[in-house]
CSV table of C-alpha atoms and ligand atoms in Angstrom, one decimal:
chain,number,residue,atom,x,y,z
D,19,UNK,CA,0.0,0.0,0.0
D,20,UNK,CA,1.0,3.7,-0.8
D,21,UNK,CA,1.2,6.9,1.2
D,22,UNK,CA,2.1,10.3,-0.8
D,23,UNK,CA,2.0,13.8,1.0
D,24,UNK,CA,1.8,16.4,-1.0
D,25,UNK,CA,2.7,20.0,0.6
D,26,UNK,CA,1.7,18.5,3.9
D,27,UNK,CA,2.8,21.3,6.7
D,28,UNK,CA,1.9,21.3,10.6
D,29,UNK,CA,2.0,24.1,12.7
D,30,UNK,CA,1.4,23.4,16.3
D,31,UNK,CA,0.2,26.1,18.6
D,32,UNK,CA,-0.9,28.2,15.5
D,33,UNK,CA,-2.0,32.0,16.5
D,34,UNK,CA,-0.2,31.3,19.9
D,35,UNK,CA,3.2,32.3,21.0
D,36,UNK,CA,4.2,28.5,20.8
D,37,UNK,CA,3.7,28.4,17.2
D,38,UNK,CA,6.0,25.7,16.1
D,39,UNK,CA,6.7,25.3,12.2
D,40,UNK,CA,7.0,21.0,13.0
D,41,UNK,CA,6.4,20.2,9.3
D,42,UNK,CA,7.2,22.2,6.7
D,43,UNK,CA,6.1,21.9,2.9
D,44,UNK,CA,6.9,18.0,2.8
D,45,UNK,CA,6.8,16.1,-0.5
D,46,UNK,CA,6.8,12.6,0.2
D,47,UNK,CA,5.9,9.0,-1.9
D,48,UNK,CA,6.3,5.8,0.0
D,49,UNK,CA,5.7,2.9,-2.2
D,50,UNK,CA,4.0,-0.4,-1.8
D,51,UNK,CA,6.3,-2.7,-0.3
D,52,UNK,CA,9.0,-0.8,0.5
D,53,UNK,CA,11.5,-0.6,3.9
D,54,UNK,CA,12.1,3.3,4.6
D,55,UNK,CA,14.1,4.3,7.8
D,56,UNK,CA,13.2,7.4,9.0
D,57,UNK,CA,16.0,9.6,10.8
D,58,UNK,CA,16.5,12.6,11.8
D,59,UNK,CA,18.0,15.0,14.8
D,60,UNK,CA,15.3,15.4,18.5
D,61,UNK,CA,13.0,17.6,17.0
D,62,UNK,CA,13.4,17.5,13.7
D,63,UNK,CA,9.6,15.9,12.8
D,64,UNK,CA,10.3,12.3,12.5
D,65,UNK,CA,6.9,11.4,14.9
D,66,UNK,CA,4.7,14.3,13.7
D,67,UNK,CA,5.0,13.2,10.4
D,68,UNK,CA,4.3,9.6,11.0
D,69,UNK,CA,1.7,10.6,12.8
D,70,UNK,CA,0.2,12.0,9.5
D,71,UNK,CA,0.3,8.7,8.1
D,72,UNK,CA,-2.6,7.1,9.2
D,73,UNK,CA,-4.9,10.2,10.2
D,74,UNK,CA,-4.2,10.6,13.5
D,75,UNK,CA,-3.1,14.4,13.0
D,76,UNK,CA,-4.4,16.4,10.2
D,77,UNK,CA,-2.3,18.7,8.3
D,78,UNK,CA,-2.5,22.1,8.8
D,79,UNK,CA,-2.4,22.6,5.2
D,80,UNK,CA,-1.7,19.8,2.0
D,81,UNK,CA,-3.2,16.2,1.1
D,82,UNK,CA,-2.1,13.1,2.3
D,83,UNK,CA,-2.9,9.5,0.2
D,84,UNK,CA,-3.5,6.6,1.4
D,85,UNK,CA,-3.7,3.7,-1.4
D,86,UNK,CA,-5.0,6.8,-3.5
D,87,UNK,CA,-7.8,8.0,-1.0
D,88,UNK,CA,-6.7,12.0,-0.1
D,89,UNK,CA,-7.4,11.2,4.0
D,90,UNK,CA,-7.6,14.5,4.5
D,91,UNK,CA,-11.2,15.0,3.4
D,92,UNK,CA,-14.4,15.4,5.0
D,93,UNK,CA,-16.1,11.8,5.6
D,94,UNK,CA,-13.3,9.7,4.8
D,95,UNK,CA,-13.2,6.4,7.1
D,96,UNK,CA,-10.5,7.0,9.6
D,97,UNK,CA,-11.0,3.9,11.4
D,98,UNK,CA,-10.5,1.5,8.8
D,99,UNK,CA,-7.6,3.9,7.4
D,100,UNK,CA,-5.8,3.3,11.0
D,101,UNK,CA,-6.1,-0.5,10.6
D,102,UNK,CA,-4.7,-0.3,7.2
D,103,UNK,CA,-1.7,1.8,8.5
D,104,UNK,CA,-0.7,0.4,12.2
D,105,UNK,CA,1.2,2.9,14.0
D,106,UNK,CA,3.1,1.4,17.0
D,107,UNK,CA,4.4,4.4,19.5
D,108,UNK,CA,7.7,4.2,21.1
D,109,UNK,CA,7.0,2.3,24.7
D,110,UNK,CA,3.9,0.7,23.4
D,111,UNK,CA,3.8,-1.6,26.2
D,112,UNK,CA,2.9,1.5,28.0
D,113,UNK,CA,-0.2,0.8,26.7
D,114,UNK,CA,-1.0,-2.4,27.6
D,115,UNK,CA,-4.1,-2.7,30.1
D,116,UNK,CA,-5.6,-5.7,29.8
D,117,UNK,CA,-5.9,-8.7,32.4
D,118,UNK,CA,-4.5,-11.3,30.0
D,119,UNK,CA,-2.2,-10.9,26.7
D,120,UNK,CA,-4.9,-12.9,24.8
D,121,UNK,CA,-7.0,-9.9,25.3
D,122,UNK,CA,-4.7,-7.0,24.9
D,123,UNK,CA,-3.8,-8.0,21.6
D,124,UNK,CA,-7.3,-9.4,20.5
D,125,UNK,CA,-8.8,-5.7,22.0
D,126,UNK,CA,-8.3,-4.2,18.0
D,127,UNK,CA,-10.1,-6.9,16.0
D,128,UNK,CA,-12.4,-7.0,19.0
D,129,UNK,CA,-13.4,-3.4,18.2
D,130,UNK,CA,-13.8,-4.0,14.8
D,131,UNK,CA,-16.1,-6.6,15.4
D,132,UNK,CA,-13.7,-9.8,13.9
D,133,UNK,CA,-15.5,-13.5,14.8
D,134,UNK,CA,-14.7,-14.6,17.8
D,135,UNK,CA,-12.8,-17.7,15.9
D,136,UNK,CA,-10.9,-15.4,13.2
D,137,UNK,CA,-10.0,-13.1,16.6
D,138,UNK,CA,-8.0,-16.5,18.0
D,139,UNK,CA,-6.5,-16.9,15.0
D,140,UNK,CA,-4.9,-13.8,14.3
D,141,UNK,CA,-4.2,-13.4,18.0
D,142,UNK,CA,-2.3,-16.2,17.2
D,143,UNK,CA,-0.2,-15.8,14.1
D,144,UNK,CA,0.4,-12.0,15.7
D,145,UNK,CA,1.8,-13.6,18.7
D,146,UNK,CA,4.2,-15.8,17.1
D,147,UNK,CA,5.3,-13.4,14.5
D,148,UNK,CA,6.3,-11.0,17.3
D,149,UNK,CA,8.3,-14.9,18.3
D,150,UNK,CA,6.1,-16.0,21.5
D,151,UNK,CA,4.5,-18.9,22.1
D,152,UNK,CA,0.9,-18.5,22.1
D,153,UNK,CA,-0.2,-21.6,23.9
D,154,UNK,CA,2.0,-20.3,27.0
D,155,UNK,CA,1.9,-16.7,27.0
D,156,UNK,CA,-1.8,-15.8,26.0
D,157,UNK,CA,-3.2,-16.6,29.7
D,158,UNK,CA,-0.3,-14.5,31.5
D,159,UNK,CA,-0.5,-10.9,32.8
D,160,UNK,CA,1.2,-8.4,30.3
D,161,UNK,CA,2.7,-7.0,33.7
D,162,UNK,CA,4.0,-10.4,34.7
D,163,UNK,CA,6.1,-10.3,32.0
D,164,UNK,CA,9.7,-8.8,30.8
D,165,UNK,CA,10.5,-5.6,29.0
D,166,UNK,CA,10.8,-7.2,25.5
D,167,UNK,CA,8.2,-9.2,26.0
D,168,UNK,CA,6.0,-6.6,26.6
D,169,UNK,CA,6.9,-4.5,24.0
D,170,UNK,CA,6.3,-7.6,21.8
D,171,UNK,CA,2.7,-8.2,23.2
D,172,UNK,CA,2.4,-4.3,22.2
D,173,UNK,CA,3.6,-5.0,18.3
D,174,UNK,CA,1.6,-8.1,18.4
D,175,UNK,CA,-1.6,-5.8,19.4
D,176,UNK,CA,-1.3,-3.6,16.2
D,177,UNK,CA,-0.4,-6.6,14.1
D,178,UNK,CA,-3.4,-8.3,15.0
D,179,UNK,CA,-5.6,-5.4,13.0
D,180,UNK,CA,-3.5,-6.6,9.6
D,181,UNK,CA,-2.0,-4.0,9.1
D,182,UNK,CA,-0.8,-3.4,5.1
D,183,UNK,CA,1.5,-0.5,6.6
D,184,UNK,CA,3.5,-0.9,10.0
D,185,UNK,CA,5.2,2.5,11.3
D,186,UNK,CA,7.0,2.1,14.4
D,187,UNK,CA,9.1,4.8,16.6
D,188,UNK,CA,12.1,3.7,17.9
D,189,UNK,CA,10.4,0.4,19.0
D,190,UNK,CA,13.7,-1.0,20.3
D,191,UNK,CA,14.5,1.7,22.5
D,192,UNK,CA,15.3,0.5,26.0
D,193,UNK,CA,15.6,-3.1,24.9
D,194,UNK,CA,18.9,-4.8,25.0
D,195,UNK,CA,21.6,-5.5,22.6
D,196,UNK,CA,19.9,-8.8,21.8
D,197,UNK,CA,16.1,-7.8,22.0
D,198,UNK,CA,17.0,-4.9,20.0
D,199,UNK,CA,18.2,-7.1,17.3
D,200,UNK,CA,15.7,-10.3,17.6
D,201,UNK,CA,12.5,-7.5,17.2
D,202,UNK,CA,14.3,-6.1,14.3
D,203,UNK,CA,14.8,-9.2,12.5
D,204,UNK,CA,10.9,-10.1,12.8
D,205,UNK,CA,10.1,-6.3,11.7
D,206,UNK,CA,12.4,-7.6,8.7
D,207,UNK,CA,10.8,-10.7,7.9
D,208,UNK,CA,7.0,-8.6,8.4
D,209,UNK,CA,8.5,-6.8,5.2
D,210,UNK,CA,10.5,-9.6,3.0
D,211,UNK,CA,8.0,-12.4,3.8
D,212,UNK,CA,4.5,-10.9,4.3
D,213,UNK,CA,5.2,-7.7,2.4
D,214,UNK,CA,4.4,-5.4,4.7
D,215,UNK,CA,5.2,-1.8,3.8
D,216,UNK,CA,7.4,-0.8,6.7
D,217,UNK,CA,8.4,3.0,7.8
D,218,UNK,CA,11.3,2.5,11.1
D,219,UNK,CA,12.2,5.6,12.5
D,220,UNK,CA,15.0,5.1,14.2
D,221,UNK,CA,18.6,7.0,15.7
D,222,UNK,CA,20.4,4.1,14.9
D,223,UNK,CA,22.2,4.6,11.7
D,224,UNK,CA,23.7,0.9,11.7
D,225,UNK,CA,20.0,-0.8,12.3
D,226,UNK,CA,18.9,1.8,9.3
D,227,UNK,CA,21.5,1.1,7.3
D,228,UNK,CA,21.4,-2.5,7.5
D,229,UNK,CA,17.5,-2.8,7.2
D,230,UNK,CA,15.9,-0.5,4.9
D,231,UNK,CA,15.6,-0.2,1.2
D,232,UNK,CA,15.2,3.8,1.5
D,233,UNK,CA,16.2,6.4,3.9
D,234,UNK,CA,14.5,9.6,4.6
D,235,UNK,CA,16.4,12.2,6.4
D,236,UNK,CA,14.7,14.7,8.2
D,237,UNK,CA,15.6,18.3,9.4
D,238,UNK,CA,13.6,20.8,10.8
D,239,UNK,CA,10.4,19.9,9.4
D,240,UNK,CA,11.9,18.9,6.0
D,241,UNK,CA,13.3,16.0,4.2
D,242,UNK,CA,16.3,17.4,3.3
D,243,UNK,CA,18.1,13.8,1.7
D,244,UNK,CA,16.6,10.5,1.0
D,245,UNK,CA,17.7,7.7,-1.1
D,246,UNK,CA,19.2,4.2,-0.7
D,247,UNK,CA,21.9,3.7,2.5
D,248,UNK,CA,24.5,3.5,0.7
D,249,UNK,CA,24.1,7.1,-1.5
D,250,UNK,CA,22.6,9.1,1.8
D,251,UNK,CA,26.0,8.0,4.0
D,252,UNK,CA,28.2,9.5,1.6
D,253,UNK,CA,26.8,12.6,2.5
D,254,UNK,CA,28.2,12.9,5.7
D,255,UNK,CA,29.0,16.6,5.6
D,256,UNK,CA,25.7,16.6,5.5
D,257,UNK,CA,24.7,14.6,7.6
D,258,UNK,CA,27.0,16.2,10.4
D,259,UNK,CA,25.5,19.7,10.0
D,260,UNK,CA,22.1,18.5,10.7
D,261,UNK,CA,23.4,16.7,13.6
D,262,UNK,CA,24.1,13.3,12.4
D,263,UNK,CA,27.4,12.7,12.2
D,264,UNK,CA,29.6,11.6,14.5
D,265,UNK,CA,27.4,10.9,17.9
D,266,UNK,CA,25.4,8.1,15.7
D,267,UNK,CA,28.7,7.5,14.7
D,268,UNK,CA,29.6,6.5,18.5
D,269,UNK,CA,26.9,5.0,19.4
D,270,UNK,CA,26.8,2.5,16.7
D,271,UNK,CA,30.5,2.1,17.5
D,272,UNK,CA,29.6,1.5,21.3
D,273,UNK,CA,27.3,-0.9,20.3
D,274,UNK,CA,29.1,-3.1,17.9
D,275,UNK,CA,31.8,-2.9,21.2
D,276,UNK,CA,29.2,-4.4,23.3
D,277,UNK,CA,29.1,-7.2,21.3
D,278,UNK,CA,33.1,-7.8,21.2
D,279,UNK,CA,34.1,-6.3,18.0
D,280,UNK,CA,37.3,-5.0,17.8
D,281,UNK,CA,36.5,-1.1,17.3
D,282,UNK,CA,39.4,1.5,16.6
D,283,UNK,CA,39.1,4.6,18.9
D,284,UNK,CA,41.1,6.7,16.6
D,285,UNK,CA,38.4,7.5,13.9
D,286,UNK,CA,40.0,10.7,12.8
D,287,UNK,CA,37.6,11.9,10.2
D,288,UNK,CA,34.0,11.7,9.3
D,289,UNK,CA,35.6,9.7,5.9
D,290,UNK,CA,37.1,7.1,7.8
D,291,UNK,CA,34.2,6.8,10.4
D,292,UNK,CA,31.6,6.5,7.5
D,293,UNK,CA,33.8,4.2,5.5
D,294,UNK,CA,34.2,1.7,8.5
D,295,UNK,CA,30.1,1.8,8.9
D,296,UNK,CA,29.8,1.1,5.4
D,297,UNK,CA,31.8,-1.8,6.0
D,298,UNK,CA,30.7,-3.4,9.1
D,299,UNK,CA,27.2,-2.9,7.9
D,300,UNK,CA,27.9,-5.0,4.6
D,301,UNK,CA,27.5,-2.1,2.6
D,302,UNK,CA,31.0,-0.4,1.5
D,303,UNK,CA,31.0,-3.1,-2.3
U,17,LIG,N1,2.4,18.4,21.2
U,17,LIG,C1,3.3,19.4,20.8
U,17,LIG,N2,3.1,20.7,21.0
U,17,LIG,C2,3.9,21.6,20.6
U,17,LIG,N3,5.0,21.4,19.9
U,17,LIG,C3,5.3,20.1,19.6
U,17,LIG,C4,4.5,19.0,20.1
U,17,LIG,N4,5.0,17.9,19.7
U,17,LIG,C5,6.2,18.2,19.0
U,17,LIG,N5,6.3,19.5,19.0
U,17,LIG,C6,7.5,20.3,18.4
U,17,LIG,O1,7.4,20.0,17.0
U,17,LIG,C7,8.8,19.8,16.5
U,17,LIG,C8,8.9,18.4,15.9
U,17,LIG,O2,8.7,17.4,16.9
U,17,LIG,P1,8.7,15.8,16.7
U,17,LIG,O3,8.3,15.2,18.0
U,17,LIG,O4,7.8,15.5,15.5
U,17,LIG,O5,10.2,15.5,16.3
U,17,LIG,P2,11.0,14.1,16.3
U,17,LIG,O6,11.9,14.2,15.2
U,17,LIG,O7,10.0,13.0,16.4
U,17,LIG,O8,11.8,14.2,17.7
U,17,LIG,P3,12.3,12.9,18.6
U,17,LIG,O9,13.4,12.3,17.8
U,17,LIG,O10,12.8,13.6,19.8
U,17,LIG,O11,11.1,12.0,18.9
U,17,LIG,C9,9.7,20.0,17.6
U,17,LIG,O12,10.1,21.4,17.6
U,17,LIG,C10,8.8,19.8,18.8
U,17,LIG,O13,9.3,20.6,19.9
């Protein structure tokens, strides 16, 4: 499924003395299928505009198209727009509420009014795409169980709606080294085996790199660069004036230190520090 914005700006606060310019003019085509990463500096738009996506904010001015249908206009079916495009918020788990995780992630169907027999199902096949067990984990309390799992009961809950478009906010953010990369692999596989369009916004530059088939860079309420990995991290010059140089940079190389690599600390320039990311991220053929 497709999402195009065209002139799409938000203002928050307009008229107020907190006016805030958080998207300005964007121009934006996501296409069917597609794995876009979404990055940009604190502030810079990245949730507002995902937030556009599916409805849930309406811009103050430009047309946004879902599959074709402007969802800006008068009478258009929200609801079913949302289930199409399934946002997931960063700490989703935050959201949990229910007594057991059967019902937390059956509570969306449920709404809709999905058979009780097609609700099992898909609580089911959500479950275990997230990787749990159904058989033991639908009885438990979400709050009996870990951090990751939670925050894969919360993934599961969206992906029970079937969703044709999954955004998600930093949804490894808190999780350890290897949570962080088990819930990325399955967001991976949602893409490459079930097709599911998939937006990822993300600080990590490696987990971008490595996953996505297009990266949108974000500044101040515009995309100012997108394109595949590989042509948006040669422009690190770039990159560094909006703020994205060289503390992803260190991170990602903190990270891959976590895990035992061997990681130089004498990365002199933003060259050499981009051209050993291209590497250890496969990317630097
Ligand atoms: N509810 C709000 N009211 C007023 N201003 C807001 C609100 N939410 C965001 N903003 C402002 O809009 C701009 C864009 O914020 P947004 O949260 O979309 O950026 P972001 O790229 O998602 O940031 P982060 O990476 O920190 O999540 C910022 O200047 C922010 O301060």
């Amino acid at each position: 499924m497709s999402i195009k914005m065209k002139n799409v700006s938000y203002i928050y606060g307009k008229g107020t003395p907190f006016e805030t310019i958080a998207l300005d003019n964007i121009d934006l085509e996501i296409n069917d299928g597609e794995f876009i990463g979404l990055i940009g500096h604190t502030g810079s738009g990245k949730s507002t505009l995902i937030q556009h996506m599916n409805g849930l904010l309406k811009p103050t001015s430009g047309k946004i198209f879902v599959d074709g249908t402007d969802i800006t206009e008068h009478g258009v079916n929200l609801k079913e727009i949302r289930r199409k495009v399934g946002l997931v918020f960063q700490y989703p788990e935050h959201q949990l509420f229910e007594e057991t995780v059967f019902k937390d992630v059956a509570f969306g169907p449920m709404n809709q009014g999905v058979g009780a027999e097609e609700i099992e199902e898909r609580v089911k096949w959500a479950l275990t795409e997230v990787g749990l067990d159904y058989d033991s984990i639908k009885d438990v309390s979400p709050f009996e169980l870990s951090g990751g799992e939670r925050r894969r009961v919360a993934i599961a809950g969206v992906l029970s709606m079937h969703p044709e478009v999954l955004i998600l906010d930093e949804p490894t953010s808190g999780l350890d080294p290897r949570g962080r990369d088990d819930i990325l692999e399955k967001i991976k596989s949602l893409n490459s085996e079930n097709g599911i369009t998939v937006v990822l916004v993300s600080h990590s530059m490696e987990d971008v790199a490595r996953l996505s088939d297009r990266l949108i860079v974000m500044n101040r309420g515009k995309i100012i660069l997108t394109g595949r990995p590989r042509e948006v991290f040669k422009e690190s010059k770039l990159l560094m004036s909006v703020g994205l140089g060289v503390p992803q940079m260190t991170l990602l190389f903190e990270r891959l230190r976590e895990r035992g690599w061997d990681v130089r600390d004498d990365v002199l320039t933003v060259e050499e520090a981009r051209d050993d990311i291209l590497k250890k991220v496969g990317l630097d053929a």
